[in-house]
mmCIF file of N, CA and C in Angstrom:
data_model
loop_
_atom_site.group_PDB
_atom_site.id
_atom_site.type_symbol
_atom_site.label_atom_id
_atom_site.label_comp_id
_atom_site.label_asym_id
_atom_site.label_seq_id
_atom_site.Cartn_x
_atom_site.Cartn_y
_atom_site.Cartn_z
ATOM 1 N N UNK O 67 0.847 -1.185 0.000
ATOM 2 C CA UNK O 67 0.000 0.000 0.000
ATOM 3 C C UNK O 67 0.885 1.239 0.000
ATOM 4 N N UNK O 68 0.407 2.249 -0.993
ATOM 5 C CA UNK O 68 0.829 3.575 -0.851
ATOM 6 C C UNK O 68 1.324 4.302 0.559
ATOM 7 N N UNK O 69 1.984 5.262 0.702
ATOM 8 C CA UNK O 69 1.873 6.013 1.750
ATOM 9 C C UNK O 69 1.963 7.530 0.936
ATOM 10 N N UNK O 70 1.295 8.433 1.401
ATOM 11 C CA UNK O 70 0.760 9.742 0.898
ATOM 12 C C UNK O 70 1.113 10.270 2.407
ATOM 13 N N UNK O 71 1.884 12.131 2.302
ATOM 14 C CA UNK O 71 1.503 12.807 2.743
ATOM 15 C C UNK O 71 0.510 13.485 3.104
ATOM 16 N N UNK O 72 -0.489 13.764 2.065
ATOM 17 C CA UNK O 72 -1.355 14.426 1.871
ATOM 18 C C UNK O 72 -2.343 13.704 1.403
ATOM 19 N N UNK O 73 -3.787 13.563 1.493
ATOM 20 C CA UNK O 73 -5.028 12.750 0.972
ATOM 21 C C UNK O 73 -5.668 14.040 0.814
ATOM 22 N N UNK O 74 -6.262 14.266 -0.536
ATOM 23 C CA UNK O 74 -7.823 15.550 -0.807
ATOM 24 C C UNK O 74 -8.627 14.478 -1.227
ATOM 25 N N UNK O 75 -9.596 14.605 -0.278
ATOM 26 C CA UNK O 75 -10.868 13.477 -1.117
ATOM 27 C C UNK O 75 -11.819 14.707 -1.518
ATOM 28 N N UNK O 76 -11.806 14.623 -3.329
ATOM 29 C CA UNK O 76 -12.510 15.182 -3.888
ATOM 30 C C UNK O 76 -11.939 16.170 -4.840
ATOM 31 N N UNK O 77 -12.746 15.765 -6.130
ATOM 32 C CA UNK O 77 -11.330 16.580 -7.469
ATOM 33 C C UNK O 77 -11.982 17.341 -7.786
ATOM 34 N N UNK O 78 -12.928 18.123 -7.105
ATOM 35 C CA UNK O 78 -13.643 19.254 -7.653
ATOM 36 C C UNK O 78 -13.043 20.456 -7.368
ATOM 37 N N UNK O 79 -13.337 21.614 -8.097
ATOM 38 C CA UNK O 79 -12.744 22.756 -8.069
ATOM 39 C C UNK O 79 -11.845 23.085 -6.675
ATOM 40 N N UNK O 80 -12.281 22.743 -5.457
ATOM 41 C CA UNK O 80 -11.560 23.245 -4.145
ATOM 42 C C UNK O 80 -10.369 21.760 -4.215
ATOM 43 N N UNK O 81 -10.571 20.602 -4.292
ATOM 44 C CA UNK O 81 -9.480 19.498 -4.205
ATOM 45 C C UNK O 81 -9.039 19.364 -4.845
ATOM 46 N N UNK O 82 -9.466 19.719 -6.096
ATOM 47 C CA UNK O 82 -8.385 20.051 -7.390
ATOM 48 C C UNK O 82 -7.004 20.211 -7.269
ATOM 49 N N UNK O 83 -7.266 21.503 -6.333
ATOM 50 C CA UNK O 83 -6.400 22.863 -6.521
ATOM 51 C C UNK O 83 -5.804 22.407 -5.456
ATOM 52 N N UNK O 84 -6.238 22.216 -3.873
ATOM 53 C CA UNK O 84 -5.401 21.798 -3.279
ATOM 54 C C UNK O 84 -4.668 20.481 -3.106
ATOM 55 N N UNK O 85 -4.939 19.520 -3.781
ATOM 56 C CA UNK O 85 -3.681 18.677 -3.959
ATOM 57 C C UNK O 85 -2.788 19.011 -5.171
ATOM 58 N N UNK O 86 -3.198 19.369 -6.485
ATOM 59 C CA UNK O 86 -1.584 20.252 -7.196
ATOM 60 C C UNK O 86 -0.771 21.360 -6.355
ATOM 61 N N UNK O 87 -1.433 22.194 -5.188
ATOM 62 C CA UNK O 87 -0.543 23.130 -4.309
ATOM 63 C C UNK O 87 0.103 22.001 -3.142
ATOM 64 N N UNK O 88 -0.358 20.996 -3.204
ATOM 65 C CA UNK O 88 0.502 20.366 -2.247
ATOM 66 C C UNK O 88 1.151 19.653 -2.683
ATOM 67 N N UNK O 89 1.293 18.909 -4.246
ATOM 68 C CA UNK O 89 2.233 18.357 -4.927
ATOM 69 C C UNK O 89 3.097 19.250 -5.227
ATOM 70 N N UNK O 90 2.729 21.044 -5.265
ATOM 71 C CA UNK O 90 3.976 21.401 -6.033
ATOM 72 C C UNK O 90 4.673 22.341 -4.542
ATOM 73 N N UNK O 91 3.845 22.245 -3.534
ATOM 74 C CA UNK O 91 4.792 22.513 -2.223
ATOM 75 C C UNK O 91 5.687 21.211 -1.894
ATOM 76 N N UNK O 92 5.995 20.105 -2.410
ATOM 77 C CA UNK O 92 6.701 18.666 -2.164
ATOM 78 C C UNK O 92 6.151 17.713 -1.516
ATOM 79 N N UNK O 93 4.367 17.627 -1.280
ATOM 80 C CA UNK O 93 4.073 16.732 -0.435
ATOM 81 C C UNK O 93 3.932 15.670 -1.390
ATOM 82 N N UNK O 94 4.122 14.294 -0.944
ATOM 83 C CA UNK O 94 3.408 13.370 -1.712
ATOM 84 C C UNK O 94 2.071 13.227 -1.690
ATOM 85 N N UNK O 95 1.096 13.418 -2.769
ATOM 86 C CA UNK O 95 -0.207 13.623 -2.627
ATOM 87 C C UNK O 95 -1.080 12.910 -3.593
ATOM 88 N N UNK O 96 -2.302 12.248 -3.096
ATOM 89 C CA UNK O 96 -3.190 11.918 -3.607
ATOM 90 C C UNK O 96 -4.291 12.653 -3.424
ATOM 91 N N UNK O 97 -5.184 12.461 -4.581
ATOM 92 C CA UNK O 97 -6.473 13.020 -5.039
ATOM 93 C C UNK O 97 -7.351 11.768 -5.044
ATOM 94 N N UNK O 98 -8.623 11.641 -4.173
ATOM 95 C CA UNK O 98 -9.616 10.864 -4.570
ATOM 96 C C UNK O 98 -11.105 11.320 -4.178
ATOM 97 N N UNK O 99 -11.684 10.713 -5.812
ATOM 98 C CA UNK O 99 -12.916 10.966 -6.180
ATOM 99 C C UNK O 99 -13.351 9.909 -6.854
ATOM 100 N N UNK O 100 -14.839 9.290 -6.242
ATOM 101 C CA UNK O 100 -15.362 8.344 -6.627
ATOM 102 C C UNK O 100 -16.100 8.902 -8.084
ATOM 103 N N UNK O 101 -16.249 9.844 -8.481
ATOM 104 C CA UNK O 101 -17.008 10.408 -9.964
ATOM 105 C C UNK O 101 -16.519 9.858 -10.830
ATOM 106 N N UNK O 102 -16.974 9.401 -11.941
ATOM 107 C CA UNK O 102 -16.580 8.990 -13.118
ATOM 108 C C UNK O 102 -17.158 9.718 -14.359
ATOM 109 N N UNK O 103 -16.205 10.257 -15.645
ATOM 110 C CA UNK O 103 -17.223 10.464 -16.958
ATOM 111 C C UNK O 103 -18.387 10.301 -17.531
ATOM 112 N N UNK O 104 -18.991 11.028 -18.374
ATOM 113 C CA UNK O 104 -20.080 10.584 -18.737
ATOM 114 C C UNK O 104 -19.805 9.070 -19.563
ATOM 115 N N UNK O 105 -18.393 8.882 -20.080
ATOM 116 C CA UNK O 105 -18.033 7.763 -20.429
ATOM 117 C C UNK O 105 -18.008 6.864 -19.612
ATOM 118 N N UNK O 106 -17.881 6.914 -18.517
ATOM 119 C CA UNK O 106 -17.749 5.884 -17.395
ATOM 120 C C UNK O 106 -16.344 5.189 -17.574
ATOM 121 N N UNK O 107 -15.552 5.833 -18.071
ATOM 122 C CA UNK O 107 -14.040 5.079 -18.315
ATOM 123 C C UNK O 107 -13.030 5.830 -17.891
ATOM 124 N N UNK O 108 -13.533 6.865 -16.776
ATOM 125 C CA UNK O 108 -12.180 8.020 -16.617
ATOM 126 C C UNK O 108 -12.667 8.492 -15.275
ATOM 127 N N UNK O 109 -11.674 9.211 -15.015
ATOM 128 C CA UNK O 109 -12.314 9.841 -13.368
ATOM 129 C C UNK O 109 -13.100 11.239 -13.937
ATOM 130 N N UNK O 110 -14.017 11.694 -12.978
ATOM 131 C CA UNK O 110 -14.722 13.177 -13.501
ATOM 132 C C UNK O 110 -14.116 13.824 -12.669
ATOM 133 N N UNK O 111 -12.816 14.385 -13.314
ATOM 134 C CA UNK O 111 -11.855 15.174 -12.703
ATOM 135 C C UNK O 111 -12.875 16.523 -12.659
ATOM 136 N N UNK O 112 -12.586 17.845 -11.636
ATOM 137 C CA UNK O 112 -13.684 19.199 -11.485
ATOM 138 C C UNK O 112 -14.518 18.914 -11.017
ATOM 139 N N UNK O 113 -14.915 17.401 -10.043
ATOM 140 C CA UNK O 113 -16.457 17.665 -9.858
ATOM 141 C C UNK O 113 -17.323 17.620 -10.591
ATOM 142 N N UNK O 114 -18.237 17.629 -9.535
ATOM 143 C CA UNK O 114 -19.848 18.080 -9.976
ATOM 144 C C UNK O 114 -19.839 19.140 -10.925
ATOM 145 N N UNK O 115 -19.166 20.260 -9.750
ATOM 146 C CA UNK O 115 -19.424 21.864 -10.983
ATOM 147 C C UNK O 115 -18.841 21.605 -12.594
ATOM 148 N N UNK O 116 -18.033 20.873 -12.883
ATOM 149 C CA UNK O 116 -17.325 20.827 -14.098
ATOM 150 C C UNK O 116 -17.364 19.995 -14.711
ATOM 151 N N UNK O 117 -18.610 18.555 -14.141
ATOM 152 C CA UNK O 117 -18.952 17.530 -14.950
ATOM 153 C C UNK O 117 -20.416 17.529 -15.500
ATOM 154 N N UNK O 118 -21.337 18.182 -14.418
ATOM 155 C CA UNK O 118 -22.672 18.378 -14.223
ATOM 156 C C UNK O 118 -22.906 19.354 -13.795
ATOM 157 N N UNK O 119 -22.886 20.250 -13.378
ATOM 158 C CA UNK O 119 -23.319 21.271 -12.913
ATOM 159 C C UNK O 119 -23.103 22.602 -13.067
ATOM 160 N N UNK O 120 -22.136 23.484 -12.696
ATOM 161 C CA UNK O 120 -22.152 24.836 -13.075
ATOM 162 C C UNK O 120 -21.783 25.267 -14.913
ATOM 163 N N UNK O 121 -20.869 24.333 -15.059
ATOM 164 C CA UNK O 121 -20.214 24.360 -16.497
ATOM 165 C C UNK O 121 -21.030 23.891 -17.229
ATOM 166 N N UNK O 122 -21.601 22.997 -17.471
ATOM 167 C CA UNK O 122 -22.422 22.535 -18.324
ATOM 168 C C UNK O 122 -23.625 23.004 -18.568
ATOM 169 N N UNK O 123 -24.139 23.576 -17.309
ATOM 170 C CA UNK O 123 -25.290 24.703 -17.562
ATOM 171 C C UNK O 123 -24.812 25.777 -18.108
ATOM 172 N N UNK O 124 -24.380 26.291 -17.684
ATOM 173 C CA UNK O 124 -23.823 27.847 -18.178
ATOM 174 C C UNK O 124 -23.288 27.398 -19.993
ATOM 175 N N UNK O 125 -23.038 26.560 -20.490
ATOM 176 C CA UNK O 125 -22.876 26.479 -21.851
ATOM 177 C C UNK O 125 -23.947 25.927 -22.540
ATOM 178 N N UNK O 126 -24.884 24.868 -21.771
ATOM 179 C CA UNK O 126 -26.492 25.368 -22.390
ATOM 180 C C UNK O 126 -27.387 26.163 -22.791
ATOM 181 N N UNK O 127 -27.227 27.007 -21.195
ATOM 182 C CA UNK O 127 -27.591 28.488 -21.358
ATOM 183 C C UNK O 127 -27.223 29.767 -22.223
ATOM 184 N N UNK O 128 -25.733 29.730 -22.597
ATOM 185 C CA UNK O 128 -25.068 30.227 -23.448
ATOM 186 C C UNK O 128 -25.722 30.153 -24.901
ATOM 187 N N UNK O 129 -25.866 28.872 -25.454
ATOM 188 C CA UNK O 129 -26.697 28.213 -26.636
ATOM 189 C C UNK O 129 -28.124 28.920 -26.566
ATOM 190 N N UNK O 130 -28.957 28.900 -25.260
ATOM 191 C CA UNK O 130 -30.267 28.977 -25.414
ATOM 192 C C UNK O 130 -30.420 30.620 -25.761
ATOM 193 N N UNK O 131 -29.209 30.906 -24.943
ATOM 194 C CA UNK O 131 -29.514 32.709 -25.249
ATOM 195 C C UNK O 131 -29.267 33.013 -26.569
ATOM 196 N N UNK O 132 -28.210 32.627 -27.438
ATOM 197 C CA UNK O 132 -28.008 32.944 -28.613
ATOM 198 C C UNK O 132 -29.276 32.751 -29.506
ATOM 199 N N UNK O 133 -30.312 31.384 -29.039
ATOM 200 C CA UNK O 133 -31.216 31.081 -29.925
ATOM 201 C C UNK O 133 -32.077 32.346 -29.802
ATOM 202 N N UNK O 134 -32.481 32.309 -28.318
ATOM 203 C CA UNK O 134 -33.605 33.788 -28.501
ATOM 204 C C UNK O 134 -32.945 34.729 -28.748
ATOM 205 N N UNK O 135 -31.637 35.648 -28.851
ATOM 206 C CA UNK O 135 -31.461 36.648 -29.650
ATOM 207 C C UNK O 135 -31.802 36.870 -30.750
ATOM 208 N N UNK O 136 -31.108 35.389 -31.796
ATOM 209 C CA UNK O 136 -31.991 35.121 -33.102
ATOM 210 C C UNK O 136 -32.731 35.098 -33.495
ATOM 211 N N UNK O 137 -33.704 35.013 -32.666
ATOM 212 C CA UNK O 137 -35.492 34.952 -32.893
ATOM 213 C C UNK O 137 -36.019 36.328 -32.582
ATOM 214 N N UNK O 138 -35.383 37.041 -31.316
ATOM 215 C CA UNK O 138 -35.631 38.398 -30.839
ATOM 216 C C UNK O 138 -35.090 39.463 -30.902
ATOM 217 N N UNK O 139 -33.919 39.543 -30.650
ATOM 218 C CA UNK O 139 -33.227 40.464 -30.966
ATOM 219 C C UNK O 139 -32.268 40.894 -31.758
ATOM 220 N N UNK O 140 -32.084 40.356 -32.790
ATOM 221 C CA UNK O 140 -31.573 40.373 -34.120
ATOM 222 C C UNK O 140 -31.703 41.566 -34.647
ATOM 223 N N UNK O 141 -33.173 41.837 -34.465
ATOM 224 C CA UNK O 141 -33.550 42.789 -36.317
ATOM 225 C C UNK O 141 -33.471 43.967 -34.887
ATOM 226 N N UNK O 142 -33.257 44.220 -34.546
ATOM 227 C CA UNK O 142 -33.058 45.580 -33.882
ATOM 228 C C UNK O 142 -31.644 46.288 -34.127
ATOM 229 N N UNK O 143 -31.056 45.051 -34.380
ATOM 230 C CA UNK O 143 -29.407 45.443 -34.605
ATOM 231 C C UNK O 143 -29.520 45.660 -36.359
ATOM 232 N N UNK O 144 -30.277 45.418 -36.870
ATOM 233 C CA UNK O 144 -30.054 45.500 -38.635
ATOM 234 C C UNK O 144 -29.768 44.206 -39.107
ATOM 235 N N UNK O 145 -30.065 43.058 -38.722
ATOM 236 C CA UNK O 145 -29.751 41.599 -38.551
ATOM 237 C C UNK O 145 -31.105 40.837 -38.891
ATOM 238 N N UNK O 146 -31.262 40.572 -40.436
ATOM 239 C CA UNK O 146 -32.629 39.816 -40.200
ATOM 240 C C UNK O 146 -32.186 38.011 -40.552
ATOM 241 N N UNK O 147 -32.657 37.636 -40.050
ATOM 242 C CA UNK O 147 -32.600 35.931 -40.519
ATOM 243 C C UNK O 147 -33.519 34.955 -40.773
ATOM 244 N N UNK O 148 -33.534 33.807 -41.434
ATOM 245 C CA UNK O 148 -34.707 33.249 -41.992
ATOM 246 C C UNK O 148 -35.006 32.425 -40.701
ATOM 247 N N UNK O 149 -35.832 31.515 -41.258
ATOM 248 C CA UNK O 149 -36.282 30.529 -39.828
ATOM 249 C C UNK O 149 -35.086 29.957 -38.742
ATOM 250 N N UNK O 150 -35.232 30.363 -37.713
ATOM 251 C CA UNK O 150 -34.403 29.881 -36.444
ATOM 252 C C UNK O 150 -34.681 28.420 -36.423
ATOM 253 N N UNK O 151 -33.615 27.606 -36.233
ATOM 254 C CA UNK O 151 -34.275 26.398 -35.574
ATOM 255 C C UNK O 151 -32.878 25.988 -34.367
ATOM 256 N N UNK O 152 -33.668 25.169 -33.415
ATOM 257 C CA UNK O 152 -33.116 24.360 -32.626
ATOM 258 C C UNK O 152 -32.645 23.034 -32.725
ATOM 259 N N UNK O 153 -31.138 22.551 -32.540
ATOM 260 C CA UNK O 153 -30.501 21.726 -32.585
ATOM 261 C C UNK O 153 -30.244 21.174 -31.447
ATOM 262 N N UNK O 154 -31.125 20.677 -29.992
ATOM 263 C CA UNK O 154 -30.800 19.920 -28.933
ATOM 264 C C UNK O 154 -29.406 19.216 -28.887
ATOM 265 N N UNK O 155 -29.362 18.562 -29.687
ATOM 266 C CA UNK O 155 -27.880 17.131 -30.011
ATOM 267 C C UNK O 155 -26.916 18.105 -30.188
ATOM 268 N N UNK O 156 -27.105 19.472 -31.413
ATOM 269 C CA UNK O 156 -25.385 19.754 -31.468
ATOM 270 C C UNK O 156 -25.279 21.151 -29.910
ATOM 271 N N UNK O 157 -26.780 21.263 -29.769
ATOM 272 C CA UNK O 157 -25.729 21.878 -28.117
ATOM 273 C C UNK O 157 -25.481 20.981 -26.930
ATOM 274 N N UNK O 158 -26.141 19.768 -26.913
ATOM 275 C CA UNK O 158 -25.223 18.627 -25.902
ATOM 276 C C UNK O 158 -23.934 18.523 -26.203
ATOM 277 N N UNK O 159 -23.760 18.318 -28.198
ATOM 278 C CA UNK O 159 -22.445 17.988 -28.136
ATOM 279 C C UNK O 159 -21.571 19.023 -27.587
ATOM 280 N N UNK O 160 -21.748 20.498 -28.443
ATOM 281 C CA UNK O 160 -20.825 21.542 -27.353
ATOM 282 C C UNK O 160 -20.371 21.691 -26.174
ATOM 283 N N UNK O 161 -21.648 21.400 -25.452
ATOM 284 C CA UNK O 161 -21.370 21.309 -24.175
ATOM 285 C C UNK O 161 -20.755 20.248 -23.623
ATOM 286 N N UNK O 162 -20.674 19.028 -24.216
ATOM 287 C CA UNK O 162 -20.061 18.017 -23.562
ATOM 288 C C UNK O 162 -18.343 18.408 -24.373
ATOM 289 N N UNK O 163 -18.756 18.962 -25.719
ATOM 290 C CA UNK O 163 -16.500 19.416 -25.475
ATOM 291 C C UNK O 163 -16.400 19.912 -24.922
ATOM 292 N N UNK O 164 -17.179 21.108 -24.380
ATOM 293 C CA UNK O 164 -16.539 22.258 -23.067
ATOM 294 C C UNK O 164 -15.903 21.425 -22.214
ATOM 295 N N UNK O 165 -16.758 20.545 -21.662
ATOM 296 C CA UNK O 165 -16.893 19.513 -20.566
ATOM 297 C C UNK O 165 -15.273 19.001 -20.639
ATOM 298 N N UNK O 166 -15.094 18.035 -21.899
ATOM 299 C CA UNK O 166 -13.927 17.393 -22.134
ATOM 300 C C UNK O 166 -12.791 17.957 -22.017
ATOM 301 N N UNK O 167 -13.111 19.327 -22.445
ATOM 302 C CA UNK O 167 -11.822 20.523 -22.991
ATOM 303 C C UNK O 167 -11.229 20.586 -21.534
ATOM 304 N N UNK O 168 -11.889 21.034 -20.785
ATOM 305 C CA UNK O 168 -11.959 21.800 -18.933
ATOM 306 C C UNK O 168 -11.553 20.586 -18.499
ATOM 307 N N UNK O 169 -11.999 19.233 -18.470
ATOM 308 C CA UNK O 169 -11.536 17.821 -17.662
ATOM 309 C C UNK O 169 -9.761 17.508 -18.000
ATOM 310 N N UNK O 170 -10.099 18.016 -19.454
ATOM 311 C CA UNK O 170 -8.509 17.277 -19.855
ATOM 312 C C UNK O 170 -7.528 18.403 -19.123
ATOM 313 N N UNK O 171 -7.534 19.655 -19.014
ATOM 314 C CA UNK O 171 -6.829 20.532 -18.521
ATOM 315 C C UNK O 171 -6.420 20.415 -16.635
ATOM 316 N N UNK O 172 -7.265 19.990 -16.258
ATOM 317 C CA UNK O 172 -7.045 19.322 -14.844
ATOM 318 C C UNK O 172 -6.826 17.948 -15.078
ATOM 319 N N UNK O 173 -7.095 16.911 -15.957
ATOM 320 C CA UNK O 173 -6.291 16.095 -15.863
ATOM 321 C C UNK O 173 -4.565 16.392 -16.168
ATOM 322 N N UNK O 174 -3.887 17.720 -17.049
ATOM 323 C CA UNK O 174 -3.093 17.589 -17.380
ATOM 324 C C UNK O 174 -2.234 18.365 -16.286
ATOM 325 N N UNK O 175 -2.885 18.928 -15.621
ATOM 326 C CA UNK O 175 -2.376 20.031 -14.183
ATOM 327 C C UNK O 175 -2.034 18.317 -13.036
ATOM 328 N N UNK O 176 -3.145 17.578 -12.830
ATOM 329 C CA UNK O 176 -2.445 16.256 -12.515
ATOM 330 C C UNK O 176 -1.033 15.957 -12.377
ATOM 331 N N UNK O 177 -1.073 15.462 -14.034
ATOM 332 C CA UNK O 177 -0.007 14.807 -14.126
ATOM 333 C C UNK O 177 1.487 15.949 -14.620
ATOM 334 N N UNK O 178 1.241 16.977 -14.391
ATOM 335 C CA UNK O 178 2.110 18.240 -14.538
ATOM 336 C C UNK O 178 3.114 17.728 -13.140
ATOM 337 N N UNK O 179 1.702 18.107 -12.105
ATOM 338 C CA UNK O 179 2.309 17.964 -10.631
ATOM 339 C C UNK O 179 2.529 16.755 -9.941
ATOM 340 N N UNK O 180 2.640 15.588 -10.906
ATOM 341 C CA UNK O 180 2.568 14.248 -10.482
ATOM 342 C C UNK O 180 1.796 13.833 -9.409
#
């Protein structure tokens, strides 16, 4: 069995951060989080907020606002456009690269700080 200086249970935004500040102050440190991907083949490095929750809304929402501008507030700017439509699937997919983009970057802060 391992021996660790340091244990953060939990890789969300606050355990994230403090086990790379304690890998790169010299502790030996582990990170654990029972979360897994929407793939189910990886850890859901960020948490909740950055697997499900704050991030992934906020880039739904992002999508939904652009749609009603298009529909509403367009032609006020000198902007007219033909029929709006909604694409459910390609704003999951967006949102799930945000998702990927943000996971891989704390996975790579990880293995930066071993």
């Amino acid at each position: 069995m391992s021996q660790y200086d340091v244990v953060v249970i939990g890789a969300g935004p606050g355990g994230y951060v403090a086990a790379i500040r304690a890998a790169q102050l010299g502790f030996k440190t582990a990170c654990v989080d029972a979360g897994v991907n929407k793939a189910g083949n990886a850890p859901a490095l960020g948490g909740t907020c950055l697997n499900v929750g704050c991030i992934p809304s906020k880039a739904l929402l992002q999508s939904s606002e652009h749609f009603h501008a298009a529909q509403h507030d367009f032609a006020e700017h000198g902007i007219t456009v033909g029929d709006v439509k909604f694409d459910a699937a390609k704003m999951i997919e967006r949102k799930d690269a945000i998702v990927t983009k943000l996971t891989g970057g704390v996975k790579f802060l990880f293995q930066k700080t071993k």
